[in-house]
Coordinates of C-alpha atoms in Angstrom, one line a residue:
X2 CA 19.2 -87.6 20.2
X3 CA 23.0 -89.0 19.7
X4 CA 23.4 -91.6 17.4
X5 CA 26.5 -93.7 16.7
X6 CA 27.6 -94.7 13.1
X7 CA 25.8 -98.1 13.6
X8 CA 22.5 -96.1 14.0
X9 CA 23.2 -94.1 10.7
X10 CA 24.0 -97.6 9.0
X11 CA 20.7 -98.6 10.3
X12 CA 18.9 -95.8 8.2
X13 CA 20.0 -97.6 5.1
X14 CA 19.1 -101.0 6.5
X15 CA 16.8 -102.0 8.9
X16 CA 14.8 -98.6 8.6
X17 CA 13.7 -99.6 5.3
X18 CA 11.4 -102.3 4.1
X19 CA 14.2 -104.1 2.8
X20 CA 14.0 -107.0 5.0
X21 CA 10.5 -107.9 4.1
X22 CA 10.6 -110.1 1.2
X23 CA 7.1 -110.3 -0.4
X24 CA 9.0 -112.4 -3.0
X25 CA 8.9 -115.4 -0.7
X26 CA 4.8 -114.9 -0.4
X27 CA 4.1 -113.5 -3.8
X28 CA 2.0 -116.8 -4.3
X29 CA 1.0 -117.4 -0.9
X30 CA -2.4 -116.8 0.2
X31 CA -2.9 -113.3 1.9
X32 CA -2.7 -114.5 5.5
X33 CA 0.5 -115.8 5.0
X34 CA 1.6 -112.6 3.1
X35 CA 0.3 -110.8 5.8
X36 CA 2.2 -112.3 8.4
X37 CA 5.5 -111.9 6.3
X38 CA 4.8 -108.2 5.9
X39 CA 3.1 -106.9 9.3
X40 CA 4.6 -109.2 12.0
X41 CA 7.3 -106.4 13.0
X42 CA 9.5 -107.5 16.6
X43 CA 8.7 -104.9 19.3
X44 CA 11.6 -102.7 19.9
X45 CA 12.3 -100.0 22.8
X46 CA 10.0 -98.5 25.1
X47 CA 8.3 -96.2 23.3
X48 CA 6.1 -96.6 19.9
X49 CA 4.6 -94.2 17.5
X50 CA 2.1 -95.4 14.9
X51 CA 2.0 -92.5 12.4
X52 CA -0.9 -91.9 9.5
X53 CA -1.1 -88.5 7.1
X54 CA -2.8 -87.0 4.6
X55 CA -5.4 -89.8 4.1
X56 CA -7.8 -87.3 2.6
X57 CA -11.0 -88.7 4.0
X58 CA -10.7 -91.7 1.9
X59 CA -12.6 -94.5 4.2
X60 CA -12.6 -97.3 1.5
X61 CA -9.8 -99.3 -0.3
X62 CA -8.7 -97.1 -3.4
X63 CA -6.3 -97.3 -6.1
X64 CA -3.5 -94.6 -6.0
X65 CA -0.5 -94.3 -8.4
X66 CA 2.3 -92.5 -6.9
X67 CA 4.3 -90.0 -9.0
X68 CA 6.9 -90.5 -11.7
X69 CA 8.0 -86.7 -11.3
X70 CA 9.0 -85.3 -7.9
X71 CA 11.6 -83.3 -9.0
X72 CA 14.3 -82.1 -6.6
X73 CA 16.6 -78.9 -7.4
X74 CA 19.8 -77.4 -5.8
X75 CA 20.9 -79.3 -2.4
X76 CA 17.4 -81.3 -2.8
X77 CA 18.6 -83.2 -6.1
X78 CA 18.9 -86.7 -5.8
X79 CA 18.0 -86.5 -1.9
X80 CA 14.8 -88.0 -0.4
X81 CA 12.0 -87.6 -0.9
X82 CA 13.0 -86.4 -4.3
X83 CA 13.6 -89.7 -5.8
X84 CA 11.1 -92.0 -7.8
X85 CA 10.6 -95.2 -9.5
X86 CA 14.1 -97.6 -9.6
X87 CA 15.8 -95.0 -8.0
X88 CA 13.6 -95.0 -5.2
X89 CA 13.5 -98.8 -4.7
X90 CA 17.1 -98.8 -4.9
X91 CA 17.6 -96.6 -2.1
X92 CA 14.9 -98.5 0.0
X93 CA 16.5 -101.8 -0.9
X94 CA 13.0 -103.0 -2.3
X95 CA 12.8 -105.5 -5.1
X96 CA 11.2 -104.3 -8.4
X97 CA 7.8 -106.2 -8.9
X98 CA 7.2 -106.9 -5.3
X99 CA 4.1 -105.8 -3.5
X100 CA 6.3 -103.0 -1.6
X101 CA 7.5 -101.5 -5.0
X102 CA 3.8 -101.5 -5.8
X103 CA 2.8 -99.4 -2.9
X104 CA 5.9 -97.2 -3.0
X105 CA 6.2 -96.4 -6.9
X106 CA 4.6 -95.9 -10.1
X107 CA 6.4 -98.6 -11.7
X108 CA 4.0 -101.1 -13.7
X109 CA 1.4 -99.5 -12.0
X110 CA -1.7 -101.0 -13.8
X111 CA -0.1 -104.6 -14.0
X112 CA 0.9 -104.3 -10.3
X113 CA -2.4 -102.9 -9.2
X114 CA -4.3 -105.8 -10.8
X115 CA -1.7 -108.2 -9.1
X116 CA -2.0 -106.8 -5.4
X117 CA -5.4 -105.1 -5.5
X118 CA -6.6 -101.9 -3.7
X119 CA -4.6 -100.3 -0.8
X120 CA -5.8 -98.6 2.2
X121 CA -9.5 -98.1 3.8
X122 CA -10.1 -97.4 7.5
X123 CA -11.5 -101.1 8.1
X124 CA -8.0 -102.4 7.0
X125 CA -6.2 -99.6 8.7
X126 CA -8.0 -100.4 12.1
X127 CA -6.8 -104.3 11.9
X128 CA -3.4 -103.3 11.4
X129 CA -3.4 -100.4 13.9
X130 CA -4.9 -102.9 16.6
X131 CA -2.5 -105.7 15.5
X132 CA 0.6 -103.2 16.1
X133 CA -0.9 -101.7 19.7
X134 CA -1.2 -105.6 20.7
X135 CA 2.4 -106.0 20.4
X136 CA 3.3 -102.3 21.3
X137 CA 1.8 -101.7 24.8
X138 CA 0.8 -97.8 25.2
X139 CA 1.9 -96.9 21.4
X140 CA 0.3 -93.8 20.3
X141 CA -1.7 -93.3 17.0
X142 CA -0.6 -89.7 15.5
X143 CA -2.8 -88.1 12.9
X144 CA -0.9 -85.5 10.4
X145 CA -3.8 -83.9 9.3
X146 CA -5.6 -83.5 5.8
X147 CA -8.2 -86.3 7.1
X148 CA -11.4 -84.6 7.3
X149 CA -11.1 -83.2 3.2
X150 CA -10.8 -85.2 0.0
X151 CA -13.9 -87.2 -0.5
X152 CA -17.8 -86.6 -1.1
X153 CA -19.0 -87.7 2.0
X154 CA -16.4 -85.5 3.9
X155 CA -17.4 -82.4 2.2
X156 CA -21.4 -83.6 2.8
X157 CA -20.9 -84.2 6.4
X158 CA -18.5 -81.2 7.2
X159 CA -16.1 -83.6 7.9
X160 CA -17.9 -85.7 10.9
X161 CA -17.9 -89.2 9.1
X162 CA -14.0 -88.9 9.4
X163 CA -14.2 -87.3 12.8
X164 CA -16.3 -90.4 13.7
X165 CA -13.8 -93.0 12.0
X166 CA -10.7 -91.4 13.5
X167 CA -12.2 -91.7 17.3
X168 CA -13.1 -95.2 16.3
X169 CA -9.6 -95.8 14.9
X170 CA -8.3 -94.8 18.2
X171 CA -6.1 -91.4 17.1
X172 CA -4.3 -89.9 20.3
X173 CA -2.8 -86.6 18.8
X174 CA -3.5 -84.9 15.4
X175 CA -2.4 -81.7 13.6
X176 CA -4.1 -80.1 10.4
X177 CA -4.1 -78.3 7.3
X178 CA -7.3 -78.9 4.9
X179 CA -9.4 -79.4 8.2
X180 CA -9.1 -75.5 8.3
X181 CA -11.1 -75.0 5.2
X182 CA -14.4 -75.9 7.0
X183 CA -13.6 -72.6 8.8
X184 CA -12.6 -71.7 12.3
X185 CA -15.7 -72.1 14.1
X186 CA -16.1 -76.1 12.7
X187 CA -12.9 -76.9 13.4
X188 CA -13.1 -75.7 17.2
X189 CA -16.3 -77.3 17.4
X190 CA -14.9 -80.6 16.6
X191 CA -11.9 -80.2 18.7
X192 CA -14.0 -78.9 22.0
X193 CA -16.9 -81.5 21.4
X194 CA -15.9 -84.4 19.6
X195 CA -12.4 -84.6 20.7
X196 CA -12.7 -83.6 24.0
X197 CA -10.9 -86.3 26.6
X198 CA -10.2 -88.3 23.3
X199 CA -7.9 -86.6 20.7
X200 CA -5.5 -84.0 21.4
X201 CA -5.5 -81.5 18.2
X202 CA -2.3 -79.7 18.5
X203 CA -0.5 -76.6 16.5
X204 CA 2.4 -74.7 18.1
X205 CA 2.4 -72.3 15.2
X206 CA -1.3 -71.3 15.0
X207 CA -1.6 -67.9 17.2
X208 CA -4.6 -65.3 16.9
X209 CA -4.3 -62.5 14.7
X210 CA -5.0 -59.8 17.6
X211 CA -2.8 -60.6 20.8
X212 CA -1.0 -63.7 19.3
X213 CA -2.4 -66.1 21.9
X214 CA -2.2 -69.8 21.0
X215 CA -5.7 -71.1 19.2
X216 CA -4.6 -74.9 20.1
X217 CA -2.4 -76.7 22.7
X218 CA 0.8 -76.5 21.5
X219 CA 1.6 -80.3 22.6
X220 CA 0.4 -83.0 24.2
X221 CA 2.2 -84.8 27.0
X222 CA 1.8 -88.7 27.4
X223 CA 3.8 -91.5 29.3
X224 CA 4.4 -94.7 27.7
X225 CA 5.9 -97.8 29.7
X226 CA 7.1 -95.0 32.1
X227 CA 8.8 -92.8 29.8
X228 CA 7.1 -89.1 29.8
X229 CA 6.6 -88.0 26.0
X230 CA 5.9 -84.8 24.2
X231 CA 4.1 -84.7 20.9
X232 CA 4.3 -80.9 19.5
X233 CA 2.0 -80.0 16.4
X234 CA 2.9 -78.1 13.6
X235 CA 0.4 -77.3 11.5
X236 CA 0.4 -76.4 7.9
X237 CA 2.2 -73.0 8.1
X238 CA 0.9 -71.5 4.8
X239 CA -2.7 -72.5 5.1
X240 CA -3.7 -68.8 4.5
X241 CA -1.6 -68.7 1.4
X242 CA -2.6 -71.9 -0.2
X243 CA -6.2 -71.7 0.9
X244 CA -9.0 -69.1 1.3
X245 CA -7.5 -66.6 4.0
X246 CA -11.4 -65.8 4.8
X247 CA -11.7 -69.0 6.2
X248 CA -9.1 -68.7 9.1
X249 CA -9.4 -64.7 9.3
X250 CA -8.5 -64.5 13.0
X251 CA -5.4 -66.8 13.0
X252 CA -1.9 -66.4 12.2
X253 CA 0.0 -69.2 11.1
X254 CA 3.8 -69.5 10.0
X255 CA 6.9 -72.0 10.4
X256 CA 7.8 -70.5 13.7
X257 CA 11.2 -71.9 14.3
X258 CA 11.9 -69.7 17.4
X259 CA 8.5 -70.9 19.1
X260 CA 9.1 -74.6 18.2
X261 CA 12.6 -74.4 19.8
X262 CA 11.0 -72.9 22.9
X263 CA 8.2 -75.7 23.2
X264 CA 10.8 -78.4 22.7
X265 CA 13.0 -76.6 25.7
X266 CA 9.6 -76.3 27.8
X267 CA 8.5 -79.7 27.3
X268 CA 12.0 -81.0 28.4
X269 CA 12.0 -79.1 31.4
X270 CA 8.6 -80.5 32.4
X271 CA 10.4 -83.9 32.1
X272 CA 10.1 -85.1 28.6
X273 CA 12.5 -87.8 27.8
X274 CA 11.2 -88.2 24.3
X275 CA 10.2 -85.3 22.0
X276 CA 8.5 -85.6 18.6
X277 CA 6.8 -83.2 16.1
X278 CA 4.1 -84.0 14.5
X279 CA 4.3 -82.1 11.3
X280 CA 2.4 -80.7 8.0
X281 CA 5.2 -78.7 6.9
X282 CA 5.8 -81.1 3.8
X283 CA 9.3 -83.1 3.9
X284 CA 11.8 -80.4 2.5
X285 CA 10.3 -78.1 5.3
X286 CA 11.2 -80.8 8.1
X287 CA 14.5 -81.4 6.7
X288 CA 15.3 -77.9 7.2
X289 CA 13.5 -77.6 10.8
X290 CA 15.3 -80.6 12.0
X291 CA 18.7 -78.8 11.3
X292 CA 17.7 -75.5 13.0
X293 CA 15.9 -76.5 16.0
X294 CA 17.6 -78.9 18.6
X295 CA 16.1 -81.2 20.9
X296 CA 13.7 -82.9 18.9
X297 CA 14.0 -86.8 18.7
X298 CA 11.8 -87.4 15.4
X299 CA 9.6 -85.2 13.0
X300 CA 6.8 -87.4 11.7
X301 CA 5.6 -85.4 8.7
X302 CA 3.1 -84.9 6.2
X303 CA 1.6 -82.6 3.4
X304 CA 3.9 -83.5 0.5
X305 CA 2.4 -87.3 0.5
X306 CA 5.8 -88.6 0.1
X307 CA 6.0 -92.3 1.5
X308 CA 9.3 -92.6 2.9
X309 CA 10.3 -96.2 3.3
X310 CA 13.7 -94.8 4.9
X311 CA 14.1 -92.6 7.6
X312 CA 16.6 -89.5 7.3
X313 CA 18.8 -88.4 10.1
X314 CA 19.5 -84.6 10.2
X315 CA 22.2 -83.1 12.5
X316 CA 21.8 -79.9 14.5
X317 CA 23.6 -78.4 17.3
X318 CA 21.7 -80.7 19.9
X319 CA 22.6 -84.0 17.9
X320 CA 20.2 -85.8 15.7
X321 CA 16.8 -85.7 14.3
X322 CA 14.8 -88.8 12.6
X323 CA 12.8 -87.3 9.9
X324 CA 9.8 -89.5 8.4
X325 CA 7.0 -89.2 6.0
X326 CA 4.0 -91.6 5.9
X327 CA 2.5 -90.9 2.3
X328 CA -1.1 -90.2 1.7
X329 CA -4.5 -91.6 1.3
X330 CA -4.5 -94.4 4.2
X331 CA -1.9 -96.5 1.9
X332 CA 0.7 -96.6 4.5
X333 CA 1.3 -96.7 8.4
X334 CA 4.6 -95.3 9.7
X335 CA 6.0 -97.5 12.8
X336 CA 8.8 -95.9 14.7
X337 CA 10.1 -97.6 17.6
X338 CA 12.5 -95.6 20.3
X339 CA 14.9 -97.1 22.9
X340 CA 15.4 -94.9 25.8
X341 CA 18.1 -95.2 28.2
X342 CA 19.3 -92.5 31.0
X343 CA 16.3 -90.2 29.9
X344 CA 17.6 -90.3 26.3
X345 CA 16.5 -91.7 22.8
X346 CA 19.6 -94.1 22.1
X347 CA 18.3 -96.2 19.3
X348 CA 15.2 -96.4 17.1
X349 CA 13.6 -98.8 14.3
X350 CA 11.5 -97.5 11.4
X351 CA 9.2 -99.3 9.3
X352 CA 6.6 -97.8 6.8
X353 CA 4.1 -100.3 6.1
X354 CA 1.9 -100.5 3.3
X355 CA -1.8 -101.3 3.7
X356 CA -2.9 -103.8 1.4
X357 CA -6.9 -104.3 1.6
X358 CA -6.6 -107.8 0.3
X359 CA -3.9 -108.9 3.1
X360 CA -5.5 -107.3 5.9
X361 CA -9.1 -108.2 7.0
X362 CA -11.7 -105.4 7.5
X363 CA -12.2 -104.5 11.4
X364 CA -16.0 -105.4 11.8
X365 CA -16.6 -102.3 14.2
X366 CA -15.0 -99.9 11.5
X367 CA -16.4 -101.7 8.6
X368 CA -20.1 -101.1 10.1
X369 CA -19.3 -97.5 10.9
X370 CA -18.3 -96.8 7.4
X371 CA -21.1 -98.9 5.9
X372 CA -23.7 -96.5 8.1
X373 CA -22.0 -93.4 7.2
X374 CA -22.0 -93.9 3.6
X375 CA -25.4 -95.6 3.4
X376 CA -27.5 -92.2 2.7
X377 CA -25.3 -91.5 -0.4
X378 CA -24.5 -94.8 -1.9
X379 CA -26.8 -94.3 -4.9
X380 CA -25.7 -90.8 -5.7
X381 CA -21.6 -92.1 -5.0
X382 CA -21.8 -94.9 -7.0
X383 CA -23.5 -93.4 -10.1
X384 CA -21.7 -94.2 -13.3
X385 CA -20.7 -91.0 -15.7
X386 CA -18.5 -92.6 -17.9
X387 CA -15.7 -95.5 -18.7
X388 CA -12.4 -94.5 -18.8
X389 CA -10.1 -96.3 -21.4
X390 CA -6.9 -94.8 -19.8
X391 CA -5.4 -94.7 -16.4
X392 CA -6.5 -91.6 -14.6
X393 CA -4.0 -90.4 -11.8
X394 CA -3.4 -87.0 -10.3
X395 CA 0.0 -86.8 -8.5
X396 CA 3.0 -85.4 -9.9
X397 CA 4.8 -82.3 -10.2
X398 CA 3.6 -81.1 -13.4
X399 CA 0.4 -82.7 -14.3
X400 CA -1.8 -85.9 -14.0
X401 CA -4.3 -87.5 -16.2
X402 CA -7.2 -86.9 -13.9
X403 CA -6.2 -83.2 -13.9
X404 CA -6.0 -83.4 -17.8
X405 CA -9.4 -84.8 -17.7
X406 CA -10.8 -81.8 -15.7
X407 CA -8.7 -79.3 -17.8
X408 CA -10.4 -80.9 -20.9
X409 CA -13.8 -80.6 -19.3
X410 CA -13.5 -77.0 -18.1
X411 CA -12.0 -75.7 -21.6
X412 CA -14.9 -77.6 -23.6
X413 CA -17.7 -76.9 -21.8
X414 CA -16.9 -73.0 -20.7
X415 CA -15.4 -72.4 -24.3
X416 CA -12.1 -71.4 -23.0
X417 CA -8.6 -71.1 -24.8
X418 CA -6.7 -71.9 -21.6
X419 CA -7.5 -73.6 -18.3
X420 CA -5.7 -74.0 -15.0
X421 CA -6.3 -76.7 -12.1
X422 CA -4.6 -76.4 -8.9
X423 CA -1.7 -78.4 -8.0
X424 CA -3.5 -80.4 -5.7
X425 CA -1.9 -83.7 -4.5
X426 CA -5.0 -85.7 -3.1
X427 CA -7.3 -87.5 -5.6
X428 CA -7.5 -91.2 -6.3
X429 CA -6.5 -93.3 -9.3
X430 CA -8.5 -95.5 -11.8
X431 CA -7.5 -98.5 -13.7
X432 CA -8.3 -98.7 -17.7
X433 CA -11.9 -100.2 -17.9
X434 CA -13.1 -98.8 -14.6
X435 CA -16.3 -96.7 -14.3
X436 CA -15.7 -92.9 -13.6
X437 CA -18.1 -92.6 -10.8
X438 CA -19.6 -89.5 -9.0
X439 CA -17.4 -90.8 -6.2
X440 CA -14.3 -90.8 -7.9
X441 CA -15.1 -87.3 -9.3
X442 CA -15.8 -85.9 -6.2
X443 CA -12.4 -87.5 -4.8
X444 CA -10.6 -85.0 -7.3
X445 CA -12.5 -82.0 -6.7
X446 CA -14.4 -81.9 -3.2
X447 CA -13.3 -78.8 -1.2
X448 CA -15.3 -76.3 0.1
X449 CA -14.8 -73.5 -2.5
X450 CA -14.5 -75.5 -5.9
X451 CA -16.1 -72.9 -8.0
X452 CA -15.4 -73.3 -11.3
X453 CA -14.4 -69.7 -13.1
X454 CA -13.8 -68.1 -16.4
X455 CA -11.6 -65.1 -16.6
X456 CA -10.0 -62.9 -19.2
X457 CA -6.0 -62.9 -18.4
X458 CA -3.4 -60.9 -20.5
X459 CA -0.3 -62.8 -21.5
X460 CA 1.7 -61.1 -18.8
X461 CA -0.9 -62.3 -16.5
X462 CA -0.3 -65.9 -17.2
X463 CA 3.4 -65.6 -17.1
X464 CA 3.3 -63.9 -13.7
X465 CA 1.0 -66.9 -12.5
X466 CA 3.2 -69.3 -13.7
X467 CA 6.4 -67.8 -12.4
X468 CA 4.6 -67.6 -9.2
X469 CA 3.5 -70.9 -8.6
X470 CA 6.8 -72.5 -10.1
X471 CA 9.1 -70.3 -7.7
X472 CA 6.6 -71.9 -4.5
X473 CA 7.7 -75.2 -6.1
X474 CA 11.5 -75.1 -6.9
X475 CA 12.3 -72.5 -4.8
X476 CA 16.1 -73.7 -3.6
X477 CA 15.1 -72.5 0.1
X478 CA 12.3 -75.0 1.5
X479 CA 10.8 -72.2 3.8
X480 CA 9.7 -70.6 0.5
X481 CA 8.0 -73.4 -0.7
X482 CA 4.0 -72.8 0.2
X483 CA 2.7 -76.2 -0.6
X484 CA 1.1 -77.8 -3.9
X485 CA 2.5 -79.2 -7.1
X486 CA 2.6 -76.9 -10.2
X487 CA -0.7 -75.6 -11.6
X488 CA -1.8 -77.9 -14.4
X489 CA -2.5 -76.1 -17.5
X490 CA -4.6 -76.6 -20.7
X491 CA -4.1 -75.4 -23.8
X492 CA -1.2 -73.5 -23.1
X493 CA 2.2 -75.2 -23.7
X494 CA 5.4 -73.6 -22.4
X495 CA 9.1 -74.4 -21.4
X496 CA 10.0 -74.7 -17.7
X497 CA 13.6 -74.0 -16.3
X498 CA 13.3 -75.1 -12.5
X499 CA 16.7 -74.2 -11.2
X500 CA 16.5 -70.5 -13.1
X501 CA 15.9 -67.5 -10.4
X502 CA 12.4 -66.1 -9.6
X503 CA 10.8 -64.6 -12.5
X504 CA 12.9 -66.6 -15.2
X505 CA 11.7 -70.0 -15.0
X506 CA 8.9 -69.8 -17.8
X507 CA 9.8 -69.2 -21.1
X508 CA 8.2 -69.8 -24.8
X509 CA 4.5 -69.9 -23.9
X510 CA 2.2 -70.9 -27.0
X511 CA -1.4 -71.5 -27.7
X512 CA -2.0 -73.6 -30.5
X513 CA 1.5 -72.8 -32.0
X514 CA 1.5 -69.2 -31.7
X515 CA 3.4 -67.3 -29.1
X516 CA 1.2 -65.8 -26.5
X517 CA 1.2 -61.7 -26.6
X518 CA 2.0 -60.0 -23.4
X519 CA -0.7 -57.5 -23.8
X520 CA -3.4 -59.7 -25.6
X521 CA -6.2 -61.2 -23.5
X522 CA -7.1 -65.0 -23.1
X523 CA -10.3 -66.7 -22.2
X524 CA -8.9 -68.9 -19.1
X525 CA -11.2 -71.4 -17.2
X526 CA -10.0 -72.9 -13.6
X527 CA -11.5 -73.7 -10.4
X528 CA -11.0 -73.3 -6.6
X529 CA -10.2 -69.9 -6.3
X530 CA -9.3 -68.3 -3.1
X531 CA -10.6 -64.8 -3.2
X532 CA -13.8 -64.5 -0.8
X533 CA -16.3 -62.8 -3.6
X534 CA -16.4 -66.2 -5.6
X535 CA -19.0 -67.5 -2.7
X536 CA -21.3 -64.6 -4.1
X537 CA -20.9 -64.9 -7.7
X538 CA -23.4 -67.8 -8.4
X539 CA -20.8 -69.8 -9.9
X540 CA -21.2 -73.6 -10.9
X541 CA -19.1 -76.1 -9.0
X542 CA -16.3 -77.7 -11.0
X543 CA -17.6 -81.2 -10.5
X544 CA -21.1 -80.0 -12.2
X545 CA -18.8 -78.7 -15.0
X546 CA -17.1 -82.0 -15.2
X547 CA -19.9 -84.2 -15.0
X548 CA -21.6 -82.4 -18.0
X549 CA -18.4 -82.9 -20.2
X550 CA -18.5 -86.7 -19.0
X551 CA -22.1 -87.5 -19.9
X552 CA -21.5 -86.0 -23.1
X553 CA -18.7 -88.4 -24.3
X554 CA -21.3 -91.3 -25.3
X555 CA -20.2 -93.4 -22.1
X556 CA -16.6 -93.7 -22.7
X557 CA -13.6 -91.3 -22.0
X558 CA -10.3 -91.8 -24.2
X559 CA -6.7 -91.9 -22.6
X560 CA -6.0 -88.2 -21.8
X561 CA -3.1 -86.8 -23.7
X562 CA -1.0 -84.9 -20.9
X563 CA -0.1 -81.3 -21.5
X564 CA 3.0 -81.0 -19.3
X565 CA 5.9 -78.4 -20.0
X566 CA 9.4 -78.8 -21.7
X567 CA 11.8 -78.9 -19.0
X568 CA 15.0 -77.4 -19.2
X569 CA 18.6 -77.5 -17.4
X570 CA 17.6 -80.2 -14.9
X571 CA 17.7 -83.8 -16.7
X572 CA 18.7 -86.3 -16.0
X573 CA 17.3 -86.2 -12.7
X574 CA 16.6 -89.0 -10.1
X575 CA 13.2 -87.5 -9.5
X576 CA 12.0 -87.6 -13.0
X577 CA 11.2 -90.9 -14.8
X578 CA 12.3 -90.5 -18.5

């Protein structure tokens, strides 16, 4: 795609939500506010609606954005590694507005009570229908992490989300956490539920034995006379970030060479627009955009970055638009493309927050959600305790929701130290809200959420922390294999993110005493990737946490975060001080 200087400036202006002045609607009724936010003029002939990382959240939720999204090296100070005021300034969004609430952690509790819950498939469905009515032929793309993240998705093996996505009108999808249901279940859904309705695409998944494609690499669709190709890029490190045995017959990877081949093949078949539906993570997408030519846009997911501004990346073939549409059903990305002489010549991009109190629930979707949840409502709504502090997960190093899990694991299992995986999914609760079984499952629902207790030496503890830290802060995005830093309970340490491999973790201490390399420590954890965990008769982490919650006397005090001391990186616009 070849864009002029004007188009570069557009990224800083029309490509953001700056023009959506919600201040003017702050005191208006929900209908007027929705008109001000969601009435977007149609542009061009080709439109993609993009959702990603909803993590099976069918109902409206609260979700606190991170106050730590640290960028190092060339990524420092660049999208997506901006938080709070820095992100709002880049997007041209006024602090205190509804957009600011959707995009940042700032004044989260106050803003949440003012603007309400976000997401919910019934409200998302209303927005999708509204946009499709003004954009004939628009395609709805699902970036994956859709069938996992809630109790009902776990208990129905993703069927609740499959049915909801078909009703929503998803056209093309790729995946990541979907694969933790196992190869057979994924193929069953693709071959039966999706047949003739949804294209599941992934150019980078091949069979281990002969290297044959497991899924279609791309889908060809025509929109208003313009042939378009949507190439799938599933999460490349699924066998590392998740249990290998669940995808034993499949090989993954980034596979730039094959991506280039697919782009060239789609162009040879007449595609005038080529977009990649990616679950790489935004830093990886930015690097891929610089290495593979002929891609007009990469619509990304995995890292849960709600990006109100598109990024343009230069490569030998021109420029590629890179966007990311957040998580938990909070946002819907809208990318409009103008095509002239068989090439994309201009674009408009908006990231629309989905405010449940500004968008009426779609009756048909609402009925489906009520139906699929009905058998489980009593179990989901059981109150386990009341939280006296905000509970959230998202952030590079820890969140109060994970701190609750760490505290529970240590107390119930009698461990000195606890680890909780650096998962990005999980919903938020405000002070005074009930901790229900549904929220607990929102934080823990995987197919391998076994709670473990292991003896580890001090040397092993350091090795684990170093490995995960390199995964998060490696200066080459292609070596970043997903997730935030493992959350740590009990153990204190110093982290130097800009140091070299094996040199980032220092001064590990337990109750003030230095960790000894050869001494063994009792460590609790959950979600082991080893296959033998299935046969060890282990408790599930939600059972451990529920036991702890029920022993709190009805209330859980605000959690004190255990986070590392950072050295060598501050100040940084990706860290709120």
